[in-house]
XYZ file of C-alpha atoms in Angstrom:
749
model
C 17.216 18.042 20.172
C 14.356 15.690 19.319
C 11.701 18.399 19.361
C 13.890 21.345 18.448
C 12.636 23.570 15.649
C 14.116 23.143 12.191
C 16.668 25.747 11.138
C 15.703 27.301 7.836
C 17.658 26.573 4.669
C 20.016 29.397 3.799
C 19.852 30.857 0.288
C 21.575 33.737 -1.409
C 19.348 36.701 -2.345
C 19.841 36.372 -6.106
C 18.752 32.720 -6.265
C 15.078 31.853 -6.824
C 13.389 29.855 -4.070
C 13.665 26.620 -6.000
C 17.452 26.759 -5.967
C 17.591 26.531 -2.206
C 15.233 23.572 -2.292
C 16.956 21.635 -5.030
C 17.017 18.220 -3.475
C 17.208 14.467 -3.828
C 19.564 11.842 -2.577
C 23.212 11.421 -3.229
C 25.585 12.964 -5.653
C 25.644 10.550 -8.559
C 28.954 8.757 -9.139
C 30.767 10.024 -12.237
C 30.882 7.734 -15.234
C 33.026 8.227 -18.324
C 31.427 8.776 -21.696
C 32.080 5.282 -22.953
C 29.848 2.578 -24.414
C 30.140 0.589 -21.200
C 28.992 3.491 -19.062
C 25.600 3.570 -20.722
C 25.821 7.259 -21.653
C 25.610 6.480 -25.364
C 22.301 4.755 -24.667
C 21.115 6.338 -21.416
C 18.060 4.093 -21.312
C 20.191 0.957 -20.977
C 22.051 2.401 -17.986
C 19.294 1.157 -15.682
C 19.430 -2.408 -16.992
C 23.221 -2.339 -16.749
C 22.983 -1.341 -13.093
C 20.573 -4.242 -12.599
C 23.093 -6.573 -14.203
C 20.557 -7.632 -16.825
C 21.818 -6.204 -20.125
C 23.188 -9.591 -21.235
C 20.297 -11.660 -19.894
C 18.667 -13.629 -22.736
C 15.138 -13.232 -21.378
C 15.576 -9.464 -20.999
C 17.088 -9.215 -24.482
C 14.042 -11.002 -25.904
C 11.709 -8.632 -24.024
C 13.633 -5.609 -25.375
C 13.096 -6.914 -28.915
C 9.401 -7.374 -28.160
C 6.843 -10.138 -28.630
C 3.532 -10.394 -30.432
C 1.171 -11.769 -27.813
C -2.543 -12.464 -27.950
C -4.501 -10.336 -25.510
C -7.607 -12.232 -24.358
C -10.601 -10.306 -23.006
C -13.672 -12.405 -23.827
C -14.789 -15.487 -25.684
C -14.482 -13.692 -29.028
C -11.984 -10.865 -28.259
C -8.510 -12.302 -28.849
C -6.258 -9.653 -30.400
C -2.563 -9.790 -31.292
C -0.595 -6.924 -29.760
C 3.112 -6.051 -29.639
C 4.605 -5.883 -26.126
C 8.138 -4.575 -25.628
C 10.245 -3.847 -22.556
C 11.472 -0.254 -22.532
C 15.190 0.402 -22.162
C 14.603 1.916 -18.718
C 13.816 -1.581 -17.418
C 10.924 -0.019 -15.501
C 8.120 -0.106 -18.037
C 6.591 -2.169 -20.828
C 5.225 -0.514 -23.980
C 2.252 -2.110 -25.672
C 0.404 -1.555 -28.906
C -3.216 -0.374 -28.899
C -5.696 -0.484 -31.760
C -6.540 3.201 -31.312
C -3.566 5.421 -30.402
C -3.798 6.974 -26.957
C -1.637 9.427 -25.050
C 1.920 8.022 -24.565
C 1.310 7.324 -20.866
C -1.623 5.093 -21.851
C 0.649 2.787 -23.861
C 2.818 1.579 -20.975
C 2.575 -0.239 -17.685
C 5.192 -0.157 -14.934
C 6.952 -3.182 -13.504
C 6.590 -1.829 -9.946
C 2.788 -1.877 -10.342
C 2.699 -5.640 -10.998
C 1.156 -7.642 -8.141
C 1.870 -11.099 -9.571
C 2.667 -12.983 -12.770
C 0.793 -16.286 -13.036
C 1.586 -19.102 -15.432
C -1.043 -21.143 -17.268
C -4.790 -20.778 -16.863
C -4.535 -19.203 -13.416
C -7.008 -16.357 -13.870
C -10.744 -16.198 -14.234
C -10.339 -14.769 -17.729
C -8.067 -17.536 -19.024
C -10.105 -20.282 -17.357
C -13.215 -18.994 -19.120
C -11.844 -17.771 -22.451
C -8.367 -19.263 -22.931
C -9.237 -22.913 -23.516
C -8.042 -22.797 -27.139
C -4.456 -22.172 -25.992
C -2.249 -24.625 -24.136
C -1.667 -23.549 -20.521
C 2.095 -23.559 -21.159
C 1.621 -20.702 -23.663
C -0.473 -18.551 -21.303
C 0.337 -16.064 -18.578
C -1.546 -13.485 -16.529
C -0.098 -10.187 -15.324
C -2.067 -9.037 -12.268
C -1.676 -5.414 -11.207
C -1.922 -3.635 -7.888
C -4.964 -1.414 -7.439
C -7.924 -1.384 -9.808
C -6.204 -2.077 -13.118
C -7.615 -5.170 -14.808
C -5.567 -8.319 -15.298
C -3.675 -8.737 -18.542
C -4.404 -12.237 -19.903
C -1.945 -13.212 -22.641
C -1.140 -16.158 -24.899
C 2.323 -16.382 -26.505
C 3.100 -18.071 -29.847
C 5.175 -20.712 -28.020
C 5.622 -21.998 -24.487
C 9.251 -20.818 -24.510
C 8.264 -17.242 -25.379
C 5.709 -17.255 -22.552
C 8.406 -18.482 -20.189
C 10.774 -15.708 -21.304
C 8.224 -13.111 -20.162
C 7.453 -14.957 -16.930
C 11.167 -15.298 -16.075
C 12.084 -11.833 -17.323
C 9.386 -10.041 -15.331
C 10.341 -12.058 -12.245
C 13.986 -10.926 -12.588
C 13.003 -7.283 -13.080
C 10.660 -7.331 -10.074
C 13.293 -9.015 -7.918
C 15.957 -6.442 -8.876
C 13.515 -3.564 -8.387
C 12.544 -4.771 -4.910
C 16.221 -5.026 -3.962
C 17.057 -1.484 -5.094
C 18.003 1.135 -2.539
C 16.220 4.486 -2.659
C 19.389 6.008 -4.150
C 19.368 3.431 -6.950
C 15.660 4.007 -7.559
C 16.270 7.728 -7.913
C 19.219 7.143 -10.249
C 17.019 4.804 -12.299
C 14.191 7.343 -12.304
C 16.222 10.415 -13.323
C 18.063 8.582 -16.127
C 14.781 7.317 -17.577
C 13.561 10.930 -17.798
C 16.909 11.998 -19.206
C 16.513 9.414 -21.949
C 13.025 10.754 -22.778
C 14.176 14.398 -22.751
C 17.014 13.631 -25.192
C 14.752 14.275 -28.190
C 17.302 13.379 -30.901
C 18.799 10.490 -28.884
C 22.372 11.712 -29.420
C 23.287 11.360 -25.710
C 23.875 15.120 -25.578
C 21.605 17.602 -23.846
C 20.915 21.071 -25.223
C 19.505 23.744 -22.907
C 16.102 23.234 -24.542
C 16.276 19.518 -23.707
C 17.378 20.328 -20.152
C 14.315 22.591 -19.775
C 12.157 19.741 -21.072
C 13.753 17.437 -18.492
C 12.968 19.903 -15.689
C 9.291 20.087 -16.697
C 9.112 16.287 -16.895
C 10.364 15.952 -13.318
C 7.833 18.521 -12.069
C 9.929 21.647 -11.511
C 9.406 25.096 -12.997
C 12.880 26.590 -12.605
C 13.666 30.202 -13.438
C 15.222 30.296 -16.937
C 18.148 32.466 -15.874
C 19.015 30.241 -12.931
C 18.554 27.053 -14.982
C 20.837 28.445 -17.693
C 23.425 29.415 -15.082
C 23.465 25.816 -13.793
C 23.656 24.582 -17.379
C 26.666 26.781 -18.265
C 28.482 25.940 -15.017
C 28.452 22.302 -16.163
C 29.192 22.998 -19.850
C 32.964 22.635 -19.502
C 33.404 22.086 -23.251
C 31.576 25.394 -23.854
C 29.634 24.026 -26.844
C 26.092 24.542 -25.451
C 25.711 20.773 -25.063
C 26.084 18.623 -21.980
C 27.426 15.103 -22.409
C 28.989 12.367 -20.326
C 30.512 13.768 -17.131
C 28.856 17.158 -17.780
C 25.416 15.563 -17.563
C 26.482 13.834 -14.342
C 27.639 17.189 -12.929
C 24.302 18.832 -13.799
C 22.319 16.025 -12.184
C 24.547 16.217 -9.116
C 23.646 19.891 -8.709
C 19.973 19.267 -9.458
C 19.707 16.470 -6.895
C 21.408 18.295 -4.049
C 19.805 17.984 -0.580
C 20.860 21.068 1.423
C 18.626 20.205 4.382
C 20.356 16.832 4.787
C 23.766 18.435 4.437
C 22.964 20.824 7.278
C 21.901 17.988 9.593
C 25.057 16.063 8.711
C 27.350 19.036 9.353
C 25.629 19.719 12.662
C 26.900 16.363 13.946
C 30.096 15.864 11.922
C 31.951 19.021 12.849
C 34.859 20.487 10.883
C 36.211 17.189 9.494
C 32.933 16.606 7.584
C 32.737 12.885 8.434
C 30.785 11.125 11.184
C 32.654 8.904 13.609
C 30.735 6.020 15.154
C 30.290 8.019 18.384
C 28.976 11.075 16.469
C 26.557 8.858 14.559
C 25.435 7.378 17.885
C 24.711 10.891 19.166
C 22.507 11.481 16.115
C 20.689 8.165 16.666
C 20.029 9.012 20.317
C 18.637 12.403 19.309
C 16.454 10.538 16.801
C 14.820 8.681 19.673
C 16.557 5.374 18.948
C 16.549 4.324 22.598
C 18.226 0.970 21.959
C 21.034 2.472 19.861
C 24.564 1.489 20.840
C 28.045 2.098 19.486
C 27.835 -1.343 17.892
C 24.618 -0.288 16.123
C 26.323 2.840 14.783
C 29.269 0.780 13.498
C 26.879 -1.628 11.786
C 25.096 1.261 10.031
C 28.435 2.535 8.753
C 29.303 -0.897 7.363
C 25.847 -1.178 5.758
C 25.383 2.245 4.168
C 28.799 3.874 3.701
C 29.855 3.879 0.052
C 33.503 4.887 0.448
C 35.622 1.837 1.285
C 38.385 3.875 2.938
C 35.884 5.632 5.221
C 34.254 2.289 6.003
C 37.588 0.769 7.021
C 38.134 3.638 9.461
C 34.549 3.353 10.794
C 33.602 6.754 9.398
C 30.446 7.835 7.555
C 30.526 10.424 4.771
C 27.609 12.609 3.661
C 26.760 10.092 0.934
C 26.580 7.248 3.448
C 24.495 9.382 5.810
C 21.953 10.150 3.082
C 21.910 6.481 2.064
C 20.963 5.630 5.647
C 18.222 8.283 5.847
C 16.706 7.017 2.587
C 16.856 3.354 3.620
C 14.024 1.406 5.303
C 15.783 2.060 8.623
C 15.435 5.786 8.008
C 11.721 5.755 7.168
C 8.837 6.824 9.386
C 7.568 3.245 9.788
C 9.241 1.219 12.517
C 10.879 -1.626 10.589
C 10.511 -3.966 13.586
C 6.739 -3.655 13.084
C 6.884 -4.785 9.445
C 7.305 -8.362 10.716
C 4.877 -10.304 12.905
C 5.880 -8.911 16.296
C 2.675 -9.141 18.315
C 1.484 -11.985 20.521
C -0.577 -14.226 18.195
C -1.662 -16.674 20.912
C -4.624 -14.698 22.257
C -8.302 -15.437 21.409
C -9.477 -14.283 17.978
C -11.733 -11.633 19.540
C -8.654 -9.815 20.888
C -7.596 -8.744 17.386
C -8.674 -6.256 14.781
C -9.234 -8.396 11.666
C -8.856 -7.012 8.144
C -12.290 -7.486 6.601
C -13.939 -6.821 3.253
C -17.543 -6.058 2.286
C -18.964 -7.265 -1.053
C -15.554 -8.767 -1.776
C -16.631 -10.272 -5.092
C -17.143 -6.875 -6.778
C -14.459 -5.243 -8.910
C -16.329 -2.007 -9.545
C -19.808 -0.542 -9.014
C -22.115 -2.138 -6.444
C -25.072 -1.597 -8.787
C -23.947 -2.800 -12.202
C -20.279 -3.749 -11.958
C -18.758 -7.153 -12.627
C -18.333 -9.827 -9.971
C -15.105 -11.814 -10.205
C -13.073 -14.415 -8.368
C -10.096 -12.114 -9.066
C -11.485 -9.698 -6.490
C -10.935 -12.354 -3.793
C -7.358 -12.965 -4.980
C -6.643 -9.226 -4.764
C -8.198 -8.955 -1.317
C -6.033 -11.824 -0.045
C -2.981 -10.179 -1.648
C -3.734 -7.089 0.470
C -3.856 -9.099 3.689
C -7.636 -9.368 3.995
C -8.647 -12.197 6.363
C -12.455 -11.953 6.343
C -14.204 -11.972 2.966
C -17.897 -11.816 2.168
C -19.871 -14.199 -0.032
C -23.416 -13.092 -0.962
C -24.964 -16.455 -1.845
C -28.102 -16.797 -3.988
C -29.993 -19.580 -5.728
C -28.343 -20.397 -9.060
C -29.328 -22.431 -12.125
C -28.586 -26.124 -12.346
C -28.565 -26.510 -8.566
C -25.336 -24.483 -8.218
C -25.300 -21.506 -5.790
C -24.062 -18.220 -7.220
C -22.520 -15.076 -5.744
C -23.515 -11.538 -6.697
C -24.984 -8.344 -5.222
C -28.627 -9.376 -5.049
C -31.354 -7.368 -6.818
C -28.767 -5.434 -8.853
C -27.252 -5.684 -12.336
C -23.901 -6.997 -11.099
C -22.685 -10.143 -12.842
C -22.750 -13.575 -11.206
C -20.011 -16.069 -10.335
C -20.227 -19.619 -9.014
C -19.896 -20.235 -5.273
C -17.795 -23.283 -6.131
C -15.263 -21.190 -8.081
C -14.839 -18.779 -5.168
C -14.125 -21.629 -2.752
C -11.475 -22.960 -5.150
C -9.836 -19.504 -5.124
C -9.895 -19.550 -1.316
C -8.111 -22.912 -1.358
C -5.475 -21.722 -3.841
C -4.835 -18.123 -2.721
C -6.019 -17.496 0.844
C -2.618 -18.075 2.452
C -0.170 -16.654 -0.104
C 0.540 -13.543 2.017
C -0.571 -14.475 5.530
C -0.671 -17.871 7.252
C -3.351 -16.786 9.727
C -6.995 -17.932 9.516
C -9.451 -16.762 6.889
C -13.112 -16.188 7.736
C -15.747 -16.733 5.046
C -18.695 -14.502 5.920
C -21.755 -16.065 4.273
C -24.725 -13.843 3.498
C -27.077 -16.667 2.734
C -30.136 -16.217 0.492
C -30.323 -19.836 -0.701
C -32.927 -22.461 -0.033
C -32.182 -25.612 1.942
C -31.097 -27.679 -1.069
C -28.494 -25.248 -2.334
C -27.316 -24.564 1.228
C -26.518 -28.262 1.406
C -24.622 -27.911 -1.894
C -22.653 -25.012 -0.388
C -21.725 -27.140 2.622
C -20.642 -29.984 0.340
C -18.420 -27.685 -1.752
C -16.846 -26.235 1.384
C -15.975 -29.684 2.717
C -14.876 -31.246 -0.573
C -12.787 -28.355 -1.907
C -11.200 -27.114 1.315
C -10.736 -30.508 2.949
C -8.623 -30.317 6.109
C -8.281 -26.541 5.754
C -11.902 -26.181 6.870
C -12.658 -26.013 10.596
C -15.568 -28.422 11.137
C -15.395 -28.902 14.894
C -14.056 -27.175 17.983
C -10.315 -27.565 18.502
C -10.887 -28.112 22.218
C -13.904 -30.358 22.639
C -13.822 -29.781 26.419
C -14.243 -26.017 25.934
C -16.096 -25.595 22.615
C -17.097 -22.012 23.439
C -13.502 -20.903 24.002
C -12.092 -19.070 21.007
C -8.766 -20.356 19.682
C -5.944 -18.024 18.686
C -4.682 -17.039 15.224
C -1.575 -19.105 15.967
C -3.689 -22.225 16.609
C -5.680 -21.628 13.423
C -2.800 -21.104 10.989
C -3.776 -22.268 7.502
C -7.396 -22.885 8.507
C -10.676 -21.543 7.118
C -13.607 -20.586 9.343
C -17.210 -20.230 8.197
C -19.281 -17.379 9.595
C -22.966 -18.115 9.221
C -26.258 -18.596 10.970
C -26.498 -21.443 13.423
C -29.536 -23.580 14.086
C -30.761 -22.473 17.513
C -30.446 -24.724 20.536
C -33.627 -25.874 22.235
C -34.878 -26.214 25.775
C -35.715 -29.643 27.136
C -39.366 -28.834 26.498
C -38.590 -28.327 22.791
C -38.975 -24.525 22.874
C -36.468 -22.637 20.712
C -33.747 -20.978 22.771
C -33.494 -17.327 21.813
C -30.124 -15.774 21.051
C -30.818 -13.275 23.825
C -32.621 -15.460 26.350
C -29.763 -15.350 28.852
C -28.767 -11.762 28.101
C -31.362 -9.849 30.048
C -33.713 -11.605 32.390
C -35.677 -8.404 32.881
C -36.596 -8.202 29.155
C -40.301 -7.800 28.594
C -42.083 -11.044 27.807
C -43.562 -9.694 24.570
C -40.122 -8.957 23.081
C -38.827 -12.339 24.201
C -41.727 -14.035 22.487
C -41.120 -12.069 19.307
C -37.462 -13.042 19.351
C -38.270 -16.720 19.817
C -40.743 -16.582 16.945
C -38.087 -15.013 14.746
C -35.629 -17.758 15.677
C -38.189 -20.419 14.814
C -38.784 -18.828 11.425
C -35.069 -18.676 10.718
C -34.554 -22.267 11.856
C -36.740 -23.445 9.006
C -34.404 -21.657 6.557
C -31.047 -22.928 7.800
C -29.630 -26.142 6.424
C -28.254 -28.471 9.145
C -25.239 -29.192 6.902
C -24.351 -25.489 6.626
C -25.205 -24.751 10.250
C -22.733 -27.415 11.374
C -19.861 -25.496 9.742
C -20.430 -22.330 11.805
C -18.149 -23.548 14.595
C -16.528 -20.415 16.024
C -18.201 -17.656 14.002
C -21.940 -17.790 14.599
C -23.808 -14.836 13.102
C -26.046 -13.010 15.567
C -28.154 -9.896 15.435
C -26.331 -6.891 16.894
C -28.493 -4.561 18.942
C -25.913 -2.460 20.724
C -22.236 -1.576 20.453
C -21.875 -1.653 24.243
C -19.706 -4.685 25.110
C -21.066 -4.642 28.669
C -24.681 -5.255 27.641
C -24.650 -8.950 28.498
C -22.559 -12.005 29.354
C -19.658 -12.837 27.032
C -20.525 -14.866 23.933
C -17.117 -15.413 22.318
C -18.379 -17.433 19.344
C -21.073 -14.926 18.352
C -20.297 -12.363 15.655
C -22.656 -9.412 15.544
C -24.014 -8.490 12.120
C -25.835 -5.299 11.222
C -27.113 -3.556 8.133
C -25.464 -0.435 6.780
C -28.586 1.511 7.772
C -28.236 0.415 11.363
C -24.491 0.930 11.269
C -25.048 4.532 10.235
C -27.362 4.925 13.184
C -24.668 3.587 15.521
C -21.671 5.396 14.088
C -23.162 8.319 12.146
C -21.087 7.297 9.110
C -20.973 4.455 6.582
C -18.935 1.438 7.613
C -18.934 -0.896 4.630
C -15.380 -1.337 3.318
C -15.082 -2.216 -0.352
C -11.525 -3.292 -1.185
C -12.116 -2.478 -4.867
C -12.765 1.216 -4.147
C -9.693 3.377 -3.451
C -9.974 6.368 -1.163
C -9.190 7.488 2.341
C -11.271 4.659 3.863
C -9.046 2.060 2.220
C -5.977 4.137 3.092
C -6.964 3.959 6.760
C -7.670 0.233 6.584
C -4.335 -0.394 4.856
C -2.604 1.780 7.456
C -4.186 -0.088 10.355
C -3.023 -3.451 8.987
C 0.302 -2.223 7.575
C 2.053 -3.524 10.668
C 2.498 -7.006 12.180
C 3.766 -8.425 8.916
C 0.589 -7.300 7.101
C -0.857 -10.585 8.309
C -4.395 -9.185 8.655
C -4.495 -9.451 12.466
C -3.569 -6.575 14.791
C -3.770 -6.977 18.559
C -6.245 -4.565 20.148
C -5.062 -2.198 22.907
C -5.291 -3.656 26.406
C -8.349 -1.575 27.358
C -10.312 -3.133 24.462
C -9.392 -6.681 25.503
C -10.591 -6.346 29.081
C -14.152 -7.371 29.830
C -14.513 -4.961 32.755
C -12.970 -1.971 30.968
C -14.150 1.524 31.845
C -12.952 2.932 28.523
C -15.504 5.146 26.756
C -14.504 6.437 23.289
C -16.937 9.340 23.655
C -15.335 10.454 26.936
C -11.673 9.424 26.700
C -10.322 11.883 29.236
C -7.740 14.668 28.854
C -4.925 14.728 26.258
C -1.917 12.660 27.263
C 0.220 12.678 24.116
C 1.517 15.533 21.960
C 2.442 14.795 18.351
C 4.579 17.438 16.618
C 5.236 17.100 12.888
C 7.670 19.439 11.168
C 6.982 19.179 7.438
C 10.324 20.036 5.857
C 10.637 19.080 2.181
C 9.409 16.664 -0.485
C 11.248 14.960 -3.310
C 10.226 13.936 -6.832
C 6.445 14.219 -6.518
C 4.646 12.655 -9.498
C 3.441 14.801 -12.368
C -0.369 14.631 -12.424
C -0.753 15.496 -16.109
C 2.066 13.722 -17.916
C 0.741 14.794 -21.329
C 0.907 18.522 -20.500
C 4.550 19.631 -20.074
C 3.634 23.018 -18.588
C 1.495 21.449 -15.847
C 3.478 21.630 -12.586
C 1.955 20.822 -9.194
C 1.537 23.372 -6.390
C 1.927 20.935 -3.482
C 0.705 21.221 0.083
C 0.879 18.651 2.876
C -1.997 17.731 5.165
C -1.514 15.643 8.292
C -4.679 13.872 9.451
C -5.364 12.211 12.790
C -7.934 9.403 12.874
C -8.969 7.863 16.190
C -11.644 8.423 18.824
C -13.860 11.436 17.974
C -12.006 13.787 20.306
C -8.687 12.984 18.602
C -9.815 13.341 14.979
C -8.235 16.432 13.430
C -6.253 17.668 10.448
C -3.845 20.508 9.746
C -2.027 21.509 6.580
C 0.883 23.534 5.296
C 0.815 26.387 2.818
C 1.234 25.417 -0.818
C 4.470 25.819 -2.785
C 4.002 27.328 -6.230
C 5.086 25.334 -9.298
C 7.448 22.830 -7.720
C 6.786 19.137 -7.421
C 10.461 18.225 -7.637
C 11.812 19.567 -4.354
C 9.293 21.811 -2.526
C 10.271 23.181 0.876
C 7.744 24.082 3.615
C 9.521 24.069 7.000
C 6.179 24.303 8.827
C 5.189 22.776 12.186
C 1.859 21.032 12.835
C 0.928 19.910 16.366
C -1.802 17.630 17.750
C -3.061 16.774 21.256
C -4.115 13.122 21.561
C -6.250 11.381 24.171
C -6.130 7.740 23.032
C -2.825 7.368 21.138
C -3.133 3.565 21.029
C -5.956 3.889 18.463
C -4.565 6.785 16.428
C -3.760 6.483 12.728
C -1.652 9.249 11.176
C -2.248 9.982 7.497
C 0.200 12.124 5.527
C -1.416 13.504 2.358
C 0.093 15.553 -0.465
C -2.305 17.488 -2.683
C -1.996 19.813 -5.666
C -3.515 23.134 -4.579
C -6.192 24.628 -6.819
C -7.813 28.001 -6.227
C -10.993 27.317 -8.210
C -11.720 23.622 -7.641
C -11.008 20.883 -5.095
C -7.347 20.017 -4.694
C -6.042 17.047 -6.664
C -4.643 14.040 -4.812
C -0.902 13.482 -5.294
C 0.072 10.788 -2.768
C -0.349 9.582 0.796
C 0.955 7.285 3.506
C -0.941 6.096 6.589
C 0.363 4.257 9.649
C -0.467 3.730 13.346
C 0.967 6.314 15.724
C 2.537 3.520 17.785
C 4.549 2.485 14.704
C 5.672 6.028 13.824
C 9.359 6.606 14.531
C 10.648 9.878 15.895
C 13.316 12.177 14.514
C 14.181 13.023 10.910
C 12.319 10.577 8.676
C 11.450 9.994 5.034
C 7.874 8.998 4.178
C 7.571 6.993 0.960
C 4.342 8.018 -0.757
C 1.686 5.749 -2.241
C -0.767 6.379 -5.086
C -4.546 6.473 -4.715
C -4.746 2.710 -5.333
C -1.901 1.886 -2.957
C 0.950 1.465 -5.464
C 4.402 2.864 -4.734
C 5.157 6.336 -6.131
C 8.906 5.737 -5.812
C 11.054 7.782 -5.647
C 8.503 10.305 -4.260
C 9.101 11.058 -0.562
C 8.269 13.522 2.193
C 10.992 14.548 4.625
C 9.709 15.356 8.114
C 10.753 15.608 11.743
C 8.570 13.724 14.238
C 8.333 14.299 17.988
C 6.002 12.319 20.292
C 5.756 13.401 23.932
C 3.723 11.450 26.491
C 2.399 13.283 29.537
C 1.297 10.175 31.440
C 1.073 6.403 31.166
C -1.158 4.323 28.901
C -4.907 3.976 29.321
């Protein structure tokens, strides 16, 4: 059953293709056309479901506030900010009118709300306003912070509290509730005269808004089937009936009926059979009963330990029904091994928020990197005025920030997401005096957080584990070289290869002597476990183990080694960041992922260039998608033509991609039912990236959404994949529905 082919959706000949694909989660519960139901003000329905319509903070946000937006020392402008009735978005005034979508931001895109002068912008430019009146809204992705000052401290607190409540309720929503929220917000927008009644013209507008180009005759037939009052207007229960038809999921109904039989309900034993076919090896009857109690909506069915279609769809749309193994979203790996046994989430040129040539440097870039689980950040340190070291991309037009300010951000933000150690990678271009200043700032600001000596004085060369280093900060930098008894400088490579030619050894020693004159003893002393060393080869067998040495190499040399660029800039979205995010998505997003066993063994025979024959087959059946985002919100007639590409990233022999055909003019509920298969040699290193694009015949396809995860964390069976935007934000309720089968031909490497 697990790898069986998907049976095609059945459709009657007279229906257009879209009708057989009409999909989304559950039938919406009917609600009477009464003031309490929210149908007289559809926009408030969402807030009512959140239980926030009577909340004083939310009421104040709905009325709106005039807040000062602060961008520079002289740019402080009053703007009106108002929560929209959908509870999902905030409208704001702009000096020059823009397209409607440019006048809102979404609550789900907020990374954090900070009180007081807790941003670089407010620390620099907000001194005229009391901290109690100030707040910063930090967004996911590349969007700049919003630094605001309210007229009073109480008004600032209303926004801080109100946004916190909205974010908390949004995070707690089920996928069904998110979809309900989403469709009613569009319904509110499509109701052009705001009379809570929908004409056929308004229904057509709604369909275009939600990314579906439905045949007029079929759309009108659906409309009239729901128009029980026969007045060419849908209202109240008629609107509910139309949405119920629109959001139908025939592919999920077929799966349900395959297991439920003639009585059209799942018993606990029938649900268990489905779970076993899904590849849930640890599933038991008790597990099935627990799922019924968790996801079944009908109380009578729940009492009899039965699951209806609605409960079944609720389960498939829940975190337990997604492609990502929920057990892997927590820290589940052994964190007591040496640091070198882990992949560590690392950032290059962390201080930049944009271009590497002329973009701004900012302490906010470090806060964002830490918020994404980054554990190794880079500090390019240069001589600054007034004896204070600065950080910027040397010999470019990028702006400069103080080294001291960055270290304060490390102290305040490094451990908000992950408790495991942070590595400060110093690219040091300072003279001895300012190096000593750097060392003093590190010690004074970080205090006991800073590792200044080996944890085990008896074995100083033995790397500690992430568990032992919780809450600690490590410095990666150059170390003053040790010396022989005769005073000669000991080369980094002196013990590596005794057969090295004397001339090269002499050159190396001379280089070490030159560098020794440029390294401050104070800064050198802080490089306890992470000593920077020149990397000459990627072969781990080239010499004796040096656990405290971290190889550094230029991008030019990295290209020579890997034949592709390796610098990872957290501020630049794209498939490189998608892969990095996917690699560190698991293990609680703590920034540390245990390497496969063959990469932790010193005497390994593993060769990524010659990994051996395929030993795993991955089969992906791409079935349907739901509620894909509209790429051009200002152009109603613009509907996506989606296709799905599945990419495999791993050792060179495993890297591959395959894609489906495109579906014309349907981003609401496209149906593919196509099978893509991959042969894998080193599954332990494989990342699987699911990408949705808008097909274009004359230009490159446009990106719609993606999701990336390790193969070892990909669950089998029928699964929903919740798509992310280019900058990593949720595209909820957009999903892919797939069937996954993973077959292993022999044991692990």
